[in-house]
Coordinates of N, CA and C in Angstrom, one line a residue:
Chain Z
Q1 N 71.5 163.9 82.0 CA 71.5 163.2 80.5 C 72.3 162.1 80.5
V2 N 72.0 161.0 80.9 CA 72.9 159.9 80.8 C 73.3 159.3 79.5
Q3 N 74.8 159.2 79.3 CA 75.2 158.9 77.8 C 76.1 157.9 78.1
L4 N 76.1 156.8 77.2 CA 77.3 155.7 77.3 C 77.7 155.7 75.8
Q5 N 79.3 156.0 75.9 CA 79.9 156.0 74.5 C 81.2 155.0 74.6
Q6 N 81.0 154.3 73.7 CA 81.9 152.9 73.7 C 82.9 153.1 72.4
W7 N 84.2 152.4 72.5 CA 84.9 152.4 71.4 C 85.8 151.3 71.6
G8 N 86.4 150.8 70.3 CA 87.2 149.4 70.5 C 87.7 149.1 69.0
A9 N 88.3 148.2 68.9 CA 89.0 147.4 67.7 C 87.7 146.8 66.8
G10 N 87.6 147.1 65.5 CA 86.2 146.7 64.6 C 86.6 145.7 64.1
L11 N 87.9 145.2 63.8 CA 88.2 144.2 62.7 C 89.4 143.2 63.4
L12 N 89.0 142.0 63.4 CA 89.8 141.0 64.2 C 90.1 139.8 63.4
K13 N 91.1 139.0 63.9 CA 91.3 137.8 63.3 C 91.1 136.5 64.1
P14 N 90.5 135.4 63.6 CA 90.4 134.3 64.4 C 91.2 134.2 65.5
S15 N 90.8 134.0 66.8 CA 91.8 133.5 68.0 C 92.2 134.9 68.7
E16 N 92.2 136.0 68.1 CA 92.5 137.0 68.8 C 91.4 137.5 69.8
T17 N 91.8 138.3 70.8 CA 90.8 139.0 71.9 C 90.2 140.1 71.5
L18 N 88.8 140.3 71.7 CA 88.2 141.3 71.3 C 88.0 142.5 72.4
S19 N 88.5 143.6 72.6 CA 88.6 144.4 73.7 C 87.5 145.7 73.3
L20 N 86.6 146.0 74.1 CA 85.8 147.3 73.8 C 85.9 147.9 75.2
T21 N 85.7 149.4 75.4 CA 85.6 150.1 76.6 C 84.5 150.9 76.4
C22 N 83.7 151.2 77.6 CA 82.4 152.0 77.5 C 82.6 153.0 78.8
A23 N 82.3 154.5 78.2 CA 82.5 155.5 79.1 C 80.9 155.9 79.7
V24 N 80.5 156.3 80.8 CA 79.4 156.6 81.3 C 79.3 158.3 81.6
Y25 N 78.6 158.7 80.9 CA 78.5 160.3 81.1 C 77.4 160.8 81.8
G26 N 77.0 161.4 83.1 CA 75.9 161.6 83.6 C 75.3 160.6 84.4
G27 N 74.5 160.8 85.5 CA 73.9 160.1 86.3 C 75.0 159.4 87.3
S28 N 74.5 158.6 87.9 CA 75.2 157.9 89.1 C 75.7 156.5 88.5
F29 N 77.2 156.1 88.7 CA 77.8 155.2 88.3 C 77.7 154.0 89.3
T30 N 77.3 154.3 90.5 CA 77.6 153.3 91.6 C 76.2 152.5 91.8
N31 N 75.1 153.0 91.5 CA 73.6 152.4 91.8 C 73.3 151.6 90.5
Y32 N 74.0 151.2 89.7 CA 73.7 150.3 88.5 C 74.6 149.0 88.3
Y33 N 74.2 148.2 87.6 CA 75.1 147.3 86.8 C 75.3 147.7 85.5
W34 N 76.2 147.5 84.7 CA 76.8 148.0 83.6 C 77.2 146.7 82.7
S35 N 76.3 146.6 81.6 CA 76.0 145.5 80.9 C 76.7 145.5 79.5
W36 N 77.1 144.2 78.8 CA 77.6 144.2 77.8 C 76.6 143.3 76.8
I37 N 76.1 143.6 76.1 CA 75.1 142.6 75.1 C 75.6 143.0 73.5
R38 N 75.4 141.7 73.0 CA 76.0 141.6 71.3 C 74.7 141.4 70.5
Q39 N 74.8 141.8 69.4 CA 73.6 141.4 68.4 C 74.4 140.8 67.4
T40 N 74.1 139.3 67.0 CA 74.8 138.6 65.9 C 73.8 138.1 65.1
P41 N 74.3 137.7 63.6 CA 73.3 137.1 62.8 C 73.0 136.0 63.3
G42 N 73.9 135.2 63.8 CA 73.3 133.8 64.3 C 72.6 133.8 65.7
K43 N 72.7 134.4 66.6 CA 72.0 134.3 67.7 C 71.0 135.7 68.0
G44 N 71.0 136.6 67.3 CA 70.2 137.8 67.6 C 70.9 138.5 68.6
L45 N 70.1 138.9 69.4 CA 70.4 139.9 70.9 C 71.0 138.7 71.8
E46 N 72.3 139.1 72.5 CA 72.6 138.0 73.6 C 73.2 138.9 74.5
W47 N 72.8 138.8 75.8 CA 73.5 139.3 76.9 C 74.8 138.6 77.4
I48 N 75.8 139.2 77.3 CA 77.3 138.9 77.6 C 77.5 138.7 79.1
G49 N 77.4 140.0 79.8 CA 77.6 139.8 81.2 C 77.5 141.3 81.8
E50 N 77.7 141.4 83.2 CA 77.6 142.9 83.8 C 78.5 142.8 84.9
I51 N 78.9 144.1 85.3 CA 79.7 144.5 86.5 C 79.1 145.6 87.1
N52 N 79.3 145.7 88.5 CA 78.7 146.9 89.4 C 80.2 147.7 89.6
H53 N 80.2 148.6 90.1 CA 81.1 149.6 90.7 C 82.1 149.0 91.3
S54 N 81.8 148.0 92.5 CA 82.6 147.3 93.2 C 83.2 146.1 92.5
G55 N 83.1 146.0 91.3 CA 83.7 144.6 90.5 C 83.0 143.4 90.5
S56 N 81.9 143.4 91.1 CA 81.0 142.1 91.1 C 80.7 142.1 89.7
T57 N 80.8 140.7 89.4 CA 80.3 140.3 87.9 C 79.4 139.1 87.9
K58 N 78.8 139.2 86.7 CA 78.0 138.0 86.3 C 78.1 138.0 84.9
Y59 N 78.1 136.7 84.5 CA 78.5 136.3 83.0 C 77.4 135.4 82.3
N60 N 77.0 135.6 81.2 CA 76.4 134.4 80.5 C 77.0 133.0 80.6
P61 N 76.3 132.1 81.0 CA 76.9 130.8 81.2 C 77.6 130.2 80.0
S62 N 76.9 130.6 78.8 CA 77.5 130.0 77.6 C 78.9 130.9 77.1
L63 N 79.0 132.1 77.5 CA 80.2 132.5 77.1 C 81.2 133.0 78.4
K64 N 80.9 132.4 79.6 CA 81.7 132.3 80.8 C 83.3 132.4 80.3
S65 N 83.6 131.2 79.6 CA 85.0 130.9 79.5 C 85.8 131.9 78.7
Q66 N 85.1 132.9 77.9 CA 85.8 133.6 76.9 C 85.5 134.9 77.7
V67 N 84.9 135.2 78.5 CA 84.4 136.7 79.0 C 85.3 137.3 80.2
T68 N 85.8 138.4 80.0 CA 86.3 139.2 81.3 C 85.9 140.6 81.2
I69 N 84.8 141.0 82.1 CA 84.5 142.5 82.4 C 85.1 143.0 83.5
S70 N 85.8 144.4 83.2 CA 86.1 145.0 84.0 C 85.8 146.6 84.4
V71 N 86.0 147.1 85.6 CA 85.6 148.4 85.9 C 86.8 149.4 86.2
D72 N 86.5 150.7 85.7 CA 87.6 151.6 86.2 C 86.8 152.8 86.8
T73 N 86.5 152.9 88.2 CA 85.6 153.8 88.6 C 86.0 155.0 88.6
S74 N 87.4 155.4 88.7 CA 87.8 156.7 88.7 C 87.6 157.5 87.2
K75 N 87.3 156.5 86.2 CA 86.9 157.3 85.0 C 85.3 157.0 84.5
N76 N 84.8 156.3 85.3 CA 83.2 156.0 85.2 C 83.3 155.1 83.7
Q77 N 84.0 154.1 83.7 CA 84.2 153.2 82.2 C 84.4 151.6 82.7
F78 N 83.8 150.9 81.9 CA 84.0 149.5 82.0 C 84.3 149.1 80.7
S79 N 84.8 147.8 80.7 CA 85.4 147.2 79.5 C 84.9 145.6 79.4
L80 N 85.2 145.3 78.2 CA 84.7 143.9 77.9 C 86.1 143.1 77.1
N81 N 86.5 142.1 77.6 CA 87.6 141.4 76.7 C 86.6 139.9 76.6
L82 N 86.9 139.5 75.2 CA 86.4 138.3 74.7 C 87.4 137.6 74.0
S83 N 87.8 136.4 74.6 CA 89.1 135.8 74.1 C 88.6 134.6 73.0
S84 N 89.6 134.4 72.2 CA 89.8 133.4 71.3 C 88.2 133.5 70.4
V85 N 88.1 134.7 69.8 CA 87.1 135.1 69.0 C 87.1 134.1 67.7
S86 N 85.8 134.0 67.0 CA 85.7 133.2 66.0 C 84.8 133.9 65.0
A87 N 84.6 133.5 63.9 CA 83.4 134.2 63.1 C 82.1 134.4 63.5
A88 N 81.8 133.5 64.4 CA 80.6 133.2 65.2 C 80.4 134.7 66.1
D89 N 81.5 135.1 66.4 CA 81.5 136.4 67.3 C 81.4 137.8 66.6
T90 N 81.1 137.6 65.3 CA 81.1 138.9 64.4 C 79.6 139.4 64.6
G91 N 79.5 140.8 64.9 CA 78.3 141.3 65.3 C 78.5 142.6 66.0
V92 N 77.6 143.4 66.2 CA 77.4 144.8 66.7 C 77.4 144.4 68.2
Y93 N 78.3 145.4 69.0 CA 78.5 144.9 70.6 C 78.0 146.2 70.9
Y94 N 77.1 146.0 71.9 CA 76.4 147.4 72.8 C 77.0 147.3 74.5
C95 N 77.4 148.6 75.0 CA 77.2 148.5 76.4 C 75.8 149.2 76.9
A96 N 75.4 148.9 78.0 CA 74.1 149.3 78.4 C 74.1 149.4 79.9
R97 N 73.2 150.2 80.7 CA 73.0 150.3 82.0 C 71.7 149.5 82.3
C98 N 72.0 148.7 83.5 CA 71.1 147.8 83.9 C 70.5 148.5 85.2
D99 N 69.2 148.8 85.2 CA 68.7 149.1 86.6 C 68.5 147.8 87.6
Y100 N 69.3 147.9 88.6 CA 69.3 146.8 89.2 C 67.9 146.4 90.0
G101 N 67.1 147.5 90.3 CA 65.9 147.3 90.8 C 64.9 146.6 90.0
D102 N 65.0 147.1 88.8 CA 63.8 146.6 87.7 C 64.4 145.6 86.6
L103 N 65.5 145.6 86.8 CA 66.2 144.5 86.1 C 66.1 144.8 84.5
H104 N 66.2 145.9 83.8 CA 65.9 146.1 82.5 C 67.1 147.0 82.1
F105 N 67.3 147.3 80.8 CA 68.5 148.0 80.2 C 67.8 149.1 79.6
D106 N 68.2 150.6 80.5 CA 67.6 151.7 80.1 C 68.4 152.9 79.5
H107 N 69.7 152.4 79.4 CA 70.4 153.4 78.4 C 71.5 152.6 77.6
W108 N 71.7 152.7 76.6 CA 72.6 151.9 75.6 C 73.6 152.9 75.0
G109 N 74.7 152.0 74.6 CA 75.9 152.9 73.8 C 75.2 152.7 72.3
Q110 N 76.3 153.3 71.6 CA 75.8 153.6 70.2 C 76.0 152.3 69.4
G111 N 76.8 151.4 69.8 CA 76.9 149.9 69.3 C 78.3 150.1 68.5
T112 N 79.2 148.8 68.4 CA 80.4 148.8 67.8 C 80.2 147.7 66.7
L113 N 80.6 147.6 65.6 CA 80.4 146.7 64.8 C 82.0 145.9 64.8
V114 N 82.0 144.7 65.1 CA 83.2 144.0 65.3 C 83.1 142.8 64.1
T115 N 84.1 142.6 63.3 CA 84.2 141.6 62.3 C 85.2 141.0 62.8
V116 N 84.9 139.7 62.6 CA 86.1 138.6 62.7 C 86.2 137.7 61.5
S117 N 87.5 138.1 61.0 CA 87.8 137.5 59.6 C 89.3 137.3 59.5
S118 N 89.7 136.3 58.8 CA 91.0 135.9 58.6 C 91.7 136.6 57.1
Chain Y
Q1 N 70.5 128.5 77.7 CA 69.6 129.1 77.8 C 68.9 129.6 76.6
S2 N 67.8 128.9 75.8 CA 67.2 129.2 74.6 C 66.7 130.8 74.7
A3 N 66.8 131.5 73.3 CA 65.8 132.5 73.2 C 64.8 132.5 73.3
L4 N 63.9 133.5 73.7 CA 62.4 133.8 73.7 C 62.0 133.6 72.5
T5 N 60.7 133.1 72.2 CA 60.2 132.8 71.1 C 59.3 134.0 70.4
Q6 N 59.6 134.8 69.6 CA 58.7 135.7 68.9 C 58.4 135.5 67.5
P7 N 57.1 136.1 67.1 CA 56.8 135.9 65.5 C 57.6 136.4 64.8
P8 N 58.2 136.2 63.4 CA 59.1 136.8 62.9 C 58.7 138.2 62.4
S9 N 57.2 138.2 62.2 CA 56.8 139.5 61.5 C 55.3 139.9 62.1
A10 N 54.9 141.0 61.9 CA 53.8 141.3 62.5 C 53.4 142.8 61.7
S11 N 52.1 143.1 61.2 CA 51.8 144.2 60.5 C 50.7 144.8 60.8
G12 N 50.2 145.8 60.2 CA 48.8 146.7 60.6 C 48.7 147.9 59.8
S13 N 47.8 148.5 59.5 CA 47.6 149.6 59.0 C 47.5 150.9 60.1
P14 N 47.9 152.0 59.7 CA 47.8 153.1 60.5 C 46.6 153.4 61.3
G15 N 46.8 153.4 62.6 CA 45.6 153.5 63.4 C 45.0 152.1 64.1
Q16 N 45.2 151.0 63.5 CA 45.2 149.9 64.0 C 46.1 149.4 65.2
S17 N 45.9 148.1 65.5 CA 46.8 147.9 66.8 C 47.4 146.4 66.2
V18 N 48.5 146.0 66.9 CA 49.3 144.9 66.6 C 49.7 144.5 68.1
T19 N 49.7 143.1 68.2 CA 50.3 142.5 69.2 C 51.2 141.6 68.9
I20 N 52.3 141.5 69.9 CA 53.7 140.7 69.8 C 53.7 139.8 70.6
S21 N 53.9 138.4 70.9 CA 53.8 137.6 71.7 C 55.3 137.2 71.8
C22 N 55.6 136.8 73.0 CA 57.0 136.6 73.5 C 56.9 135.3 74.4
T23 N 57.3 134.2 74.2 CA 57.1 132.7 74.7 C 58.4 132.4 75.2
G24 N 58.6 132.3 76.4 CA 59.4 131.7 77.3 C 59.3 130.3 78.0
T25 N 59.8 130.4 79.2 CA 59.8 128.9 80.0 C 59.2 129.6 81.5
S26 N 59.3 128.3 82.3 CA 58.8 128.7 83.8 C 60.2 128.9 84.4
S27 N 61.4 129.1 83.5 CA 62.6 129.4 84.2 C 63.0 131.0 83.8
D28 N 62.0 131.5 83.1 CA 62.4 133.0 82.8 C 61.1 133.9 82.8
V29 N 60.3 133.9 81.6 CA 59.1 134.6 81.5 C 58.0 134.2 82.9
G30 N 57.9 132.9 82.9 CA 57.1 132.5 83.9 C 57.5 132.6 85.2
A31 N 58.9 132.9 85.5 CA 59.3 132.7 87.0 C 59.2 134.5 87.6
Y32 N 59.4 135.3 86.7 CA 59.7 136.7 87.2 C 59.0 137.7 86.4
D33 N 58.5 138.8 86.9 CA 57.8 139.8 86.3 C 58.8 140.8 85.7
Y34 N 59.9 140.3 85.5 CA 61.0 141.2 85.0 C 61.1 141.1 83.3
V35 N 60.1 141.5 82.7 CA 59.9 141.4 81.2 C 60.0 142.7 80.7
S36 N 61.0 143.0 79.6 CA 61.0 144.2 79.1 C 61.1 144.1 77.6
W37 N 60.6 145.5 77.1 CA 60.5 145.4 75.4 C 61.4 146.6 75.0
Y38 N 61.9 146.1 73.7 CA 62.5 147.3 73.3 C 62.3 147.2 71.8
Q39 N 62.4 148.4 71.3 CA 62.2 149.0 69.8 C 63.6 149.4 69.2
Q40 N 63.8 148.7 67.9 CA 65.0 149.0 67.3 C 64.8 149.5 65.8
H41 N 65.2 150.8 65.8 CA 65.1 151.2 64.2 C 66.5 150.7 63.4
P42 N 66.5 150.7 62.3 CA 67.6 150.1 61.5 C 69.0 151.1 61.8
G43 N 69.9 150.4 62.3 CA 71.2 150.9 62.4 C 71.3 151.9 63.5
K44 N 70.3 151.6 64.6 CA 70.4 152.2 65.9 C 70.4 151.2 66.9
A45 N 70.7 151.6 68.2 CA 70.6 150.8 69.3 C 69.2 150.5 69.9
P46 N 69.0 149.6 70.4 CA 67.4 149.2 71.0 C 67.2 150.3 71.9
K47 N 65.7 150.5 72.0 CA 65.5 151.4 72.9 C 64.4 151.0 74.0
L48 N 64.4 151.1 75.3 CA 63.5 150.4 76.0 C 62.1 151.2 76.1
I49 N 61.0 150.4 75.9 CA 60.0 150.8 75.7 C 58.9 150.4 76.9
I50 N 59.4 149.2 77.4 CA 58.3 148.5 78.6 C 59.3 148.0 79.3
Y51 N 59.1 148.1 80.7 CA 60.1 147.1 81.8 C 58.8 146.6 82.9
E52 N 59.5 145.9 83.6 CA 58.6 145.1 84.6 C 57.1 144.7 83.9
V53 N 57.0 144.0 82.9 CA 55.9 143.7 82.2 C 55.0 144.6 81.5
N54 N 54.6 145.7 82.1 CA 53.6 146.7 81.8 C 54.2 148.1 82.3
E55 N 55.2 148.4 82.7 CA 55.4 149.9 82.8 C 56.4 150.5 81.7
R56 N 55.8 151.9 81.6 CA 56.5 152.5 80.4 C 57.4 153.6 81.1
P57 N 58.6 153.8 80.7 CA 59.6 154.9 80.9 C 58.8 156.1 80.5
S58 N 59.3 157.4 81.1 CA 58.7 158.4 80.8 C 59.2 158.7 79.4
G59 N 58.3 159.7 78.5 CA 58.6 159.8 77.3 C 58.0 158.6 76.1
V60 N 57.6 157.5 76.7 CA 57.1 156.5 75.8 C 55.7 156.6 75.9
P61 N 54.9 156.7 74.5 CA 53.7 156.9 74.4 C 53.0 155.8 75.1
D62 N 51.5 156.2 75.6 CA 50.7 155.1 76.2 C 50.1 154.2 74.9
R63 N 50.5 154.5 73.8 CA 50.0 153.4 72.7 C 50.7 152.3 72.8
F64 N 51.8 152.1 73.5 CA 52.7 150.9 74.0 C 52.4 150.5 75.2
S65 N 51.8 149.0 75.3 CA 51.5 148.2 76.7 C 51.8 147.1 76.6
G66 N 51.9 146.5 77.8 CA 52.7 145.0 78.0 C 51.6 144.5 79.0
S67 N 51.8 143.2 78.7 CA 50.9 141.9 79.5 C 52.0 140.9 79.7
K68 N 51.4 139.8 80.7 CA 51.8 138.6 80.8 C 51.0 137.6 81.3
S69 N 51.1 136.4 80.6 CA 50.1 135.3 81.5 C 51.0 134.1 81.1
G70 N 51.4 133.5 82.5 CA 52.3 132.3 82.5 C 53.5 132.4 81.8
N71 N 53.8 131.8 80.9 CA 55.1 131.8 80.4 C 55.1 132.5 78.8
T72 N 54.2 133.5 78.5 CA 54.1 134.2 77.5 C 53.8 135.5 78.0
A73 N 54.6 136.5 77.2 CA 54.3 137.9 77.7 C 53.7 138.7 76.2
S74 N 53.3 139.6 76.2 CA 53.1 140.4 75.0 C 53.2 141.8 75.0
L75 N 53.3 142.3 73.7 CA 53.5 143.9 73.6 C 52.4 144.1 72.6
T76 N 51.6 145.3 72.9 CA 50.5 145.4 72.1 C 50.9 147.2 71.8
V77 N 50.8 147.4 70.4 CA 51.1 148.9 70.0 C 49.6 149.0 69.3
S78 N 49.1 150.3 70.1 CA 47.8 150.8 69.6 C 48.0 151.9 68.9
G79 N 46.8 152.3 67.9 CA 46.9 153.5 67.0 C 48.2 153.7 66.1
L80 N 48.5 152.6 65.5 CA 50.2 152.4 64.9 C 50.2 153.3 64.1
Q81 N 51.3 154.2 64.2 CA 51.9 155.1 63.4 C 53.1 154.8 62.7
A82 N 53.5 155.4 61.6 CA 54.5 155.2 60.6 C 56.1 154.9 61.5
E83 N 56.0 155.8 62.3 CA 57.3 155.9 63.0 C 57.3 154.4 64.1
D84 N 56.5 153.9 64.2 CA 56.4 152.4 64.8 C 56.8 151.2 64.1
E85 N 57.1 151.6 62.9 CA 57.7 150.5 62.0 C 59.4 150.3 62.6
A86 N 59.4 149.2 63.0 CA 61.1 148.9 63.7 C 61.1 147.2 63.8
D87 N 61.9 146.9 64.5 CA 62.0 145.8 65.1 C 62.0 146.0 66.6
Y88 N 60.9 144.6 67.1 CA 60.8 144.9 68.4 C 61.4 143.4 69.4
Y89 N 61.9 143.6 70.2 CA 62.4 142.4 71.1 C 62.1 142.6 72.4
C90 N 61.6 141.1 73.0 CA 61.3 141.2 74.4 C 62.9 140.6 75.2
C91 N 62.6 140.9 76.4 CA 63.7 140.3 77.1 C 63.2 139.9 78.7
S92 N 63.7 138.8 79.2 CA 63.3 138.4 80.4 C 64.4 138.1 81.6
Y93 N 64.6 138.5 82.7 CA 65.5 137.9 83.6 C 65.2 136.3 83.8
A94 N 66.2 135.6 84.1 CA 66.0 134.2 83.9 C 66.9 133.6 85.2
R95 N 66.4 132.5 85.4 CA 67.1 131.7 86.7 C 68.6 131.4 86.3
S96 N 69.5 131.4 87.3 CA 71.0 131.3 86.9 C 71.7 132.8 86.8
N97 N 70.8 133.8 87.4 CA 71.3 135.3 87.1 C 71.6 135.7 85.8
N98 N 70.7 135.4 84.7 CA 71.1 135.9 83.5 C 69.9 136.6 82.9
Y99 N 70.1 136.9 81.6 CA 69.1 137.6 80.8 C 69.0 136.8 79.6
V100 N 67.6 136.5 79.0 CA 67.6 136.1 77.7 C 66.6 137.1 77.1
F101 N 66.9 137.2 75.5 CA 66.5 138.0 74.6 C 65.4 137.1 73.6
G102 N 64.3 137.9 73.2 CA 63.6 137.2 72.4 C 64.3 137.2 70.7
T103 N 63.6 136.6 70.0 CA 64.1 136.5 68.5 C 63.9 137.6 67.6
G104 N 63.1 138.4 68.0 CA 62.9 139.8 67.5 C 61.4 139.6 66.5
T105 N 60.8 141.0 66.4 CA 59.6 140.7 65.7 C 59.7 141.8 64.5
E106 N 59.7 142.0 63.5 CA 59.6 142.9 62.4 C 58.3 143.6 62.2
V107 N 57.9 144.7 62.8 CA 56.7 145.5 62.6 C 56.7 146.1 61.6
T108 N 55.5 146.2 60.5 CA 55.6 146.9 59.2 C 54.2 147.6 59.1
V109 N 54.3 149.0 59.0 CA 53.2 149.7 59.1 C 52.5 149.8 57.7
L110 N 51.5 149.2 57.1 CA 51.0 149.0 55.9 C 50.7 150.6 55.2

């Protein structure tokens, strides 16, 4: 049974850095890409980026300048840093497993509500 | 990359069918057979219900089916049930190695 459990700060001020971590329990960590996806009032669901076990990353071109995704294979965890946040970054952030062969998101974390407010 | 276009809402009575469209471009939906669909109930994470245009994960009822023609994909829910009332999102792999989601459709069971 694959489970993704995520955590991180839920309230940020403008210009701060959003940091979230997702732990993977069950299943293989090496055979998938691990993604971050957000759901904001302004843009709906939006893919942020992904990483594999060896640290290879891909980012959404529209967010690339703000995003860093990293991995800790010793703990089966991956993390998201989003710098210089603004109110437009307010929303629910999800971690998800991406099946690299079929390119879909088959397991999701519970979501973390992040609010950016001064 | 612009979001895929879905109708904001759709509805049907129990037992009826509802079809949701998802329109993209030749750089996403039209370029790949990597279209997936997700069901989201309020306050919950999205759940995968269709992948690779028309494949169902184990445990997803066969009332859910998908198709694609050109730049438009579709999800059909047959034999509507009360628990099918939710938001539905399509997603496509896109050129430039990224993914684009649809704008979402709220399905109401009358």
